[in-house]
Amino acid sequence: MIRTFTAAALAAAAVASPAMAQSPRADQLAFRDLYKELIEINTTLSVGSCTAASEAMAARLKSAGFADEDLKIIVSPDRPKDGNLVATLKGTDAKAKPILLLAHIDVVEANRADWERDPFKLVEENGFFYARGAADDKAQAAVWVDTLARYKTEGFKPRRTIRMALTCGEETPDTFNGVQYLIKNHRELMDAAFVLNEGAGGRLDSQGQRVSLGIQAGEKVYQDYTLEVTNPGGHSSAPVRDNAIYHLSQGLARLGEYDFPVKLNDAVRGNFIQMAKIEGGPMGEAMAAVAKDPSNAAAVAAVARDPGRNSMMRTTCVATMVNAGHAPNALPQRARANVNCRILPGEGVEATREALVKVLADPAIKVTTVGEPSPVTPPPVLNKQIMGPVETVSAKLWPGVPVVPVMATGATDGRFLNAVGVPTYGLTGMFSEPTGNGAHGLNEKMRVRSLYEGRDFLYEVVKLYANQK
């Protein structure tokens, strides 16, 4: 029997049966070729070249019709392999601020001996793409290049200028960071009404069903602190209570028992409200209660049993490394620990150091900030201008899947742009499993369906943003 289906019915069927196999469209196969090329250019800090990747992506855009003047490969003179690509699709309204599409093209190191597959060869297997950078962040970088190329070949004339920056050094910012370099040396290329960046995707349940689509507003600040106790030491045959290791360990024990205050920003409160409705049950009730009243101790304790959600609602600090003593038969002259903090947006690095001093409650423990502090800024606002296009396209592609605000507990290059007044949002439209995609770890992967869906989603969303008044 022959049956006909409406578009809505087909969309519903796709949601209900995410494992349905569909042959890739011709345009998806062409995109896959671009994605493969970018993946297979090694861009690790040790032996790779972001400059080579930038040149390859610029060639793709040039073949789509971009003029040389609209393709800039920007390389720091002392970092020849850390090149960045900035491409511009000019808008029709010179008074309208551009929008910026951001993605980093450098990747974390990957040892072939540890991986099941060659990390620098794109492998498609059982519905997933496997490779270093398959998700973080070459998926979005490839989509941005593909999107601009499609706009150019279609003759799309956006109201706002669309600018794309593929940058190097997000994974190793202490060595070099392309976004910081561009802000310092080419600020005019980074100014925008807002930025779309990595940082949020969609959630799938354990059966592969779509649960929610995330949009990130704000991220916690990464900051290390050194705790150090120094002591004259002495012979271990004549111990004293004034022991550097005891001072440090007792201070760390106090830190281990301490919880920073709960402070919900708009993104976290919105996330708790939405996820409470989606998940239900005791955790849903607890999240709803915390969103309503962050001083509800019982509800906070229930939510805090989930480490990820605990980190969303408060600053966290945890001991990650300890080093003490200099000889097995001597009293320690020094005991040192590293404490890693993830600080809520808007809270200060120095204020957090002072809080640590109070929690450790021992003047013998010296607390110092490691490195140059990251910028700390309030999260950008999720207004109708930002949310409208996301909700419109999401409802079209995935009916019934809610859009949920999130705050990243990690860090992206968005922190540098937010700090100079350029609001930056995480948005990919790419759904992943509850267990994650292996970013920074072994056998990193991206669901094939999710990559192609994210490509379609971002193509339409950026068009709506680019034509906003």
XYZ file of C-alpha atoms in Angstrom:
469
model
C 0.000 0.000 0.000
C 1.331 3.464 -0.912
C 1.169 6.067 1.852
C 1.788 9.791 1.765
C 3.258 11.797 4.646
C 3.131 15.471 5.527
C 6.343 17.340 6.363
C 5.251 17.449 10.003
C 4.707 13.699 10.033
C 8.118 13.083 8.528
C 9.748 15.358 11.113
C 7.918 13.558 13.914
C 9.008 10.207 12.540
C 12.605 11.373 12.465
C 12.375 12.382 16.123
C 10.721 9.108 17.060
C 13.213 6.984 15.118
C 16.591 8.718 15.227
C 18.387 5.584 14.128
C 16.613 5.562 10.740
C 19.281 5.376 8.082
C 19.062 7.936 5.302
C 21.370 8.301 2.352
C 23.316 11.580 2.461
C 22.221 14.310 0.089
C 24.643 15.436 -2.597
C 25.326 18.695 -0.741
C 26.019 16.748 2.442
C 28.581 14.606 0.646
C 30.292 17.753 -0.637
C 30.343 19.114 2.899
C 31.745 15.815 4.158
C 34.674 16.287 1.772
C 35.374 19.743 3.237
C 35.081 18.380 6.792
C 37.443 15.521 5.936
C 40.030 17.894 4.498
C 40.006 20.047 7.616
C 40.094 17.047 9.972
C 43.077 15.497 8.217
C 45.238 18.616 8.480
C 47.081 18.101 11.758
C 46.670 21.230 13.897
C 48.150 20.086 17.201
C 50.591 22.438 18.907
C 53.453 19.924 18.767
C 53.661 19.135 15.040
C 50.594 20.649 13.369
C 49.869 23.824 11.431
C 46.798 26.010 11.808
C 48.242 28.112 9.002
C 47.938 25.161 6.605
C 44.342 24.622 7.699
C 43.544 28.324 7.288
C 45.015 28.305 3.783
C 42.985 25.238 2.816
C 39.738 26.762 4.055
C 40.520 30.076 2.355
C 40.985 28.153 -0.913
C 37.547 26.617 -0.436
C 35.992 30.046 -0.017
C 37.905 31.516 -2.947
C 36.600 28.749 -5.197
C 33.088 29.690 -4.051
C 33.622 33.248 -5.283
C 35.159 35.159 -2.370
C 37.585 37.884 -3.399
C 41.125 37.911 -2.021
C 40.398 41.150 -0.164
C 37.694 39.373 1.841
C 39.991 36.512 2.900
C 42.698 37.376 5.415
C 45.154 34.840 6.785
C 46.653 36.523 9.822
C 49.838 35.081 11.274
C 51.850 36.346 14.215
C 55.451 36.895 12.989
C 56.850 34.720 15.767
C 54.237 31.934 15.368
C 54.337 30.978 11.663
C 52.257 27.825 12.102
C 49.532 29.443 14.210
C 47.699 31.285 11.448
C 44.093 32.461 11.665
C 41.575 32.946 8.853
C 39.108 35.835 8.812
C 36.553 35.841 5.967
C 33.965 38.536 5.276
C 30.645 38.404 3.443
C 29.661 42.051 3.103
C 26.209 43.180 4.134
C 23.949 45.705 2.436
C 23.573 47.979 5.485
C 26.858 49.648 6.336
C 25.415 50.991 9.591
C 24.459 47.569 10.952
C 27.093 45.890 13.144
C 28.408 42.579 11.782
C 27.848 39.187 13.302
C 30.880 36.983 13.904
C 31.032 33.224 13.408
C 33.856 31.860 15.557
C 35.513 28.441 15.725
C 38.972 27.247 16.678
C 40.858 24.942 14.334
C 43.607 23.787 16.691
C 43.085 20.430 18.413
C 44.315 18.568 21.474
C 47.253 16.186 21.068
C 46.411 12.591 20.076
C 48.725 9.566 20.284
C 48.065 7.064 17.493
C 49.154 4.163 19.715
C 46.364 4.923 22.176
C 43.572 5.315 19.625
C 41.561 2.529 17.992
C 41.778 4.435 14.688
C 44.210 6.936 13.212
C 43.165 10.178 14.949
C 44.091 12.251 11.896
C 42.097 10.249 9.356
C 38.344 10.744 9.189
C 36.612 7.402 9.753
C 32.859 6.935 9.370
C 31.701 3.922 11.311
C 28.367 2.803 12.776
C 26.770 6.208 12.376
C 29.679 8.232 13.798
C 32.617 10.200 12.480
C 35.806 9.415 14.428
C 38.875 11.671 14.494
C 40.658 14.226 16.639
C 38.657 17.398 16.185
C 35.609 15.532 14.849
C 33.630 17.458 17.449
C 35.999 19.949 19.097
C 35.968 22.172 17.139
C 36.417 21.276 13.494
C 32.768 20.296 13.176
C 31.662 23.888 13.689
C 34.632 25.310 11.806
C 33.754 23.200 8.753
C 30.106 24.234 8.996
C 31.035 27.924 9.067
C 33.196 27.589 5.944
C 30.496 25.582 4.195
C 27.790 28.081 5.218
C 29.663 31.081 3.836
C 30.443 29.192 0.632
C 26.765 28.324 0.182
C 25.687 31.907 0.772
C 28.203 33.145 -1.780
C 27.279 30.686 -4.514
C 23.562 31.305 -3.919
C 24.022 35.064 -4.184
C 22.676 35.710 -0.673
C 22.923 39.406 0.250
C 22.700 39.725 4.039
C 21.670 42.974 5.682
C 24.426 42.609 8.259
C 27.976 41.766 7.316
C 28.810 38.188 8.251
C 32.375 37.645 9.379
C 33.992 34.306 10.160
C 37.116 33.792 12.272
C 38.850 30.418 12.365
C 41.448 30.766 15.083
C 44.397 28.903 16.552
C 45.412 28.274 20.150
C 42.122 27.816 22.006
C 43.406 24.553 23.453
C 46.805 25.998 24.460
C 46.163 29.664 25.332
C 49.199 29.930 27.592
C 51.386 29.404 24.504
C 49.404 31.426 21.961
C 45.780 32.367 21.499
C 44.479 33.570 18.168
C 41.432 35.380 19.527
C 43.543 37.408 21.934
C 46.008 38.157 19.144
C 43.250 39.334 16.800
C 41.621 41.465 19.489
C 44.951 43.143 20.224
C 46.202 43.588 16.658
C 43.102 43.522 14.423
C 40.310 44.682 16.675
C 38.210 45.941 13.758
C 37.842 42.348 12.539
C 36.520 41.133 15.888
C 33.972 43.859 16.608
C 30.448 42.525 16.210
C 26.906 42.852 17.460
C 27.375 39.335 18.829
C 29.332 36.129 18.233
C 28.220 32.539 17.621
C 30.739 30.085 19.034
C 31.140 26.556 20.347
C 29.893 25.712 23.823
C 26.389 24.298 23.572
C 24.740 21.564 21.566
C 21.730 19.342 21.933
C 21.165 16.528 24.399
C 20.188 13.011 23.391
C 18.891 10.408 25.798
C 20.335 6.896 26.020
C 18.105 5.780 23.129
C 19.258 8.616 20.873
C 16.067 10.647 21.247
C 16.431 14.428 21.252
C 15.834 15.884 24.712
C 16.732 19.566 24.410
C 18.692 22.068 22.357
C 21.118 24.241 24.295
C 22.243 27.807 23.824
C 25.130 28.949 25.998
C 25.181 32.329 27.689
C 28.262 32.746 29.854
C 30.971 30.421 31.079
C 32.901 29.850 34.240
C 36.432 31.171 34.547
C 39.320 28.710 34.831
C 41.858 29.710 37.456
C 44.608 27.808 39.303
C 45.965 28.813 42.703
C 49.114 27.601 44.433
C 48.902 26.756 48.126
C 52.311 26.674 49.785
C 53.635 26.137 53.290
C 57.325 26.640 54.037
C 59.105 25.452 57.177
C 62.669 25.227 58.570
C 62.299 21.447 58.590
C 64.669 19.297 60.598
C 65.513 15.677 61.394
C 62.635 13.202 61.245
C 63.872 11.585 64.445
C 62.760 14.672 66.358
C 59.329 15.572 64.893
C 57.418 18.722 65.825
C 53.773 19.618 65.359
C 54.672 22.587 63.173
C 54.856 20.408 60.055
C 54.381 21.847 56.566
C 52.502 18.748 55.372
C 50.104 18.870 58.341
C 49.354 22.543 57.775
C 48.625 21.950 54.115
C 46.627 18.738 54.552
C 44.444 20.182 57.290
C 43.754 23.258 55.169
C 42.857 21.068 52.194
C 40.531 19.025 54.381
C 38.674 22.219 55.291
C 38.477 23.140 51.619
C 37.130 19.690 50.806
C 34.235 20.240 53.184
C 33.435 23.742 51.952
C 30.758 24.707 49.421
C 30.834 28.116 47.803
C 27.522 30.014 47.952
C 24.815 29.257 45.396
C 24.386 32.093 42.888
C 22.102 31.570 39.912
C 22.423 33.733 36.836
C 19.654 33.923 34.241
C 21.064 31.126 32.104
C 21.370 28.658 34.999
C 17.972 29.568 36.424
C 16.417 29.113 32.988
C 18.202 25.802 32.575
C 16.935 24.493 35.915
C 13.355 25.569 35.161
C 13.351 23.972 31.713
C 15.162 20.773 32.683
C 12.869 20.345 35.701
C 9.949 20.106 33.292
C 11.797 17.745 30.970
C 13.209 15.364 33.587
C 10.586 15.472 36.310
C 11.033 13.187 39.323
C 12.936 14.112 42.482
C 15.750 15.855 40.596
C 13.262 17.892 38.585
C 11.471 18.935 41.769
C 14.786 19.915 43.371
C 15.897 21.998 40.367
C 12.563 23.800 40.262
C 12.811 24.510 43.992
C 16.356 25.897 43.687
C 15.344 28.074 40.732
C 12.532 29.503 42.847
C 14.559 29.867 46.047
C 18.363 29.376 45.960
C 18.420 29.464 49.774
C 16.415 26.208 49.972
C 19.145 24.102 51.576
C 17.446 20.741 51.093
C 16.817 21.376 47.395
C 20.362 22.669 46.879
C 21.760 19.525 48.514
C 19.663 17.344 46.209
C 20.789 19.162 43.059
C 24.411 19.143 44.262
C 24.448 15.331 44.101
C 24.852 15.823 40.354
C 28.445 17.146 39.997
C 27.705 18.956 36.736
C 24.707 20.792 38.105
C 26.478 21.533 41.347
C 29.174 23.248 39.278
C 26.568 25.259 37.378
C 25.150 26.907 40.481
C 28.310 27.841 42.379
C 32.019 28.504 42.098
C 33.986 25.301 42.695
C 37.581 24.830 43.866
C 39.298 21.454 44.107
C 42.803 20.226 44.918
C 44.337 18.625 41.832
C 48.063 18.242 42.602
C 50.174 17.926 45.764
C 53.947 17.938 46.240
C 55.711 17.907 49.622
C 58.955 17.064 51.342
C 62.486 16.624 50.076
C 63.751 13.459 51.781
C 62.192 10.429 53.497
C 64.192 11.041 56.694
C 63.677 14.802 56.987
C 60.879 17.037 58.178
C 59.335 18.770 55.169
C 60.645 22.222 54.364
C 57.911 22.829 51.815
C 54.453 21.501 50.995
C 52.628 22.717 47.930
C 49.273 22.033 46.266
C 47.483 23.208 43.158
C 43.842 24.128 43.580
C 41.816 24.487 40.403
C 38.828 26.818 40.564
C 35.994 27.300 38.112
C 34.623 30.712 38.972
C 31.102 31.866 38.205
C 30.931 34.641 35.601
C 30.985 38.017 37.310
C 32.901 36.837 40.378
C 36.497 38.007 40.670
C 39.709 35.999 40.586
C 41.113 37.956 43.525
C 37.858 37.664 45.473
C 38.045 33.900 45.019
C 41.656 33.848 46.247
C 40.580 35.778 49.343
C 37.759 33.292 49.899
C 40.266 30.441 49.741
C 42.408 32.137 52.376
C 39.405 32.315 54.704
C 38.399 28.707 54.084
C 41.927 27.357 54.641
C 41.999 29.331 57.897
C 45.744 28.987 58.429
C 48.173 31.910 58.023
C 50.953 29.401 57.339
C 49.328 28.565 53.984
C 50.240 31.139 51.351
C 47.762 31.350 48.444
C 48.946 32.820 45.136
C 47.272 33.163 41.752
C 48.888 31.139 38.958
C 49.577 32.846 35.649
C 47.726 35.774 34.183
C 44.146 35.792 35.441
C 41.434 35.185 32.870
C 38.973 38.019 32.293
C 35.812 37.842 34.386
C 32.596 39.245 32.947
C 28.857 38.847 33.532
C 27.096 36.446 31.144
C 25.606 37.975 27.982
C 21.857 38.559 27.894
C 19.536 36.063 26.227
C 17.048 38.492 24.707
C 14.492 38.050 21.919
C 17.015 39.104 19.291
C 19.173 36.102 20.220
C 16.512 33.566 21.154
C 14.002 34.271 18.368
C 15.917 32.796 15.399
C 17.037 29.788 17.452
C 13.488 28.986 18.544
C 12.111 29.500 15.027
C 14.544 27.173 13.278
C 14.528 24.611 16.089
C 10.734 24.365 15.945
C 10.953 23.841 12.198
C 13.600 21.110 12.313
C 12.794 19.443 15.626
C 9.163 20.087 16.636
C 8.589 19.784 20.366
C 12.267 19.882 21.350
C 12.695 22.737 23.873
C 15.463 25.325 23.634
C 17.273 25.451 26.966
C 19.777 28.097 28.132
C 23.023 26.760 29.571
C 26.164 28.110 31.192
C 29.416 26.341 30.386
C 31.366 25.057 33.367
C 34.480 24.897 31.187
C 36.035 27.688 29.162
C 36.135 28.791 25.515
C 37.551 31.714 23.582
C 34.268 33.465 24.251
C 35.686 34.712 27.535
C 38.068 37.037 25.700
C 35.358 38.526 23.503
C 32.853 38.951 26.317
C 35.568 40.797 28.227
C 35.885 43.447 25.500
C 32.145 43.956 25.198
C 31.331 41.588 22.330
C 28.526 39.262 23.536
C 29.374 35.659 22.700
C 26.936 32.747 22.650
C 27.518 29.026 22.271
C 25.312 27.479 19.587
C 25.908 24.439 17.387
C 22.628 22.588 16.892
C 24.596 19.325 17.125
C 23.120 16.695 19.448
C 25.278 14.267 21.418
C 24.933 11.348 23.786
C 24.752 11.712 27.592
C 28.246 10.187 27.762
C 29.666 12.969 25.585
C 31.679 12.852 22.369
C 35.154 12.108 23.679
C 36.476 15.630 23.136
C 40.053 15.905 24.527
C 39.988 12.126 25.097
C 40.405 8.918 23.138
C 38.377 8.092 20.033
C 36.668 11.479 19.758
C 33.497 11.200 17.696
C 30.589 13.093 16.167
C 27.278 11.487 15.283
C 26.878 11.697 11.492
C 23.225 12.645 11.742
C 24.009 15.333 14.303
C 26.695 16.941 12.153
C 24.445 17.137 9.107
C 21.542 18.434 11.190
C 23.737 21.050 12.842
C 24.879 22.188 9.410
C 21.274 22.701 8.273
C 20.349 24.408 11.546
C 23.233 26.890 11.566
C 22.778 27.724 7.879
C 19.192 28.833 8.542
C 19.824 30.497 11.910
C 22.658 32.666 10.614
C 20.491 33.825 7.711
C 17.821 34.996 10.144
C 20.384 36.761 12.329
C 22.026 38.393 9.317
C 18.750 39.902 8.124
C 17.594 41.201 11.516
C 16.928 44.914 11.848
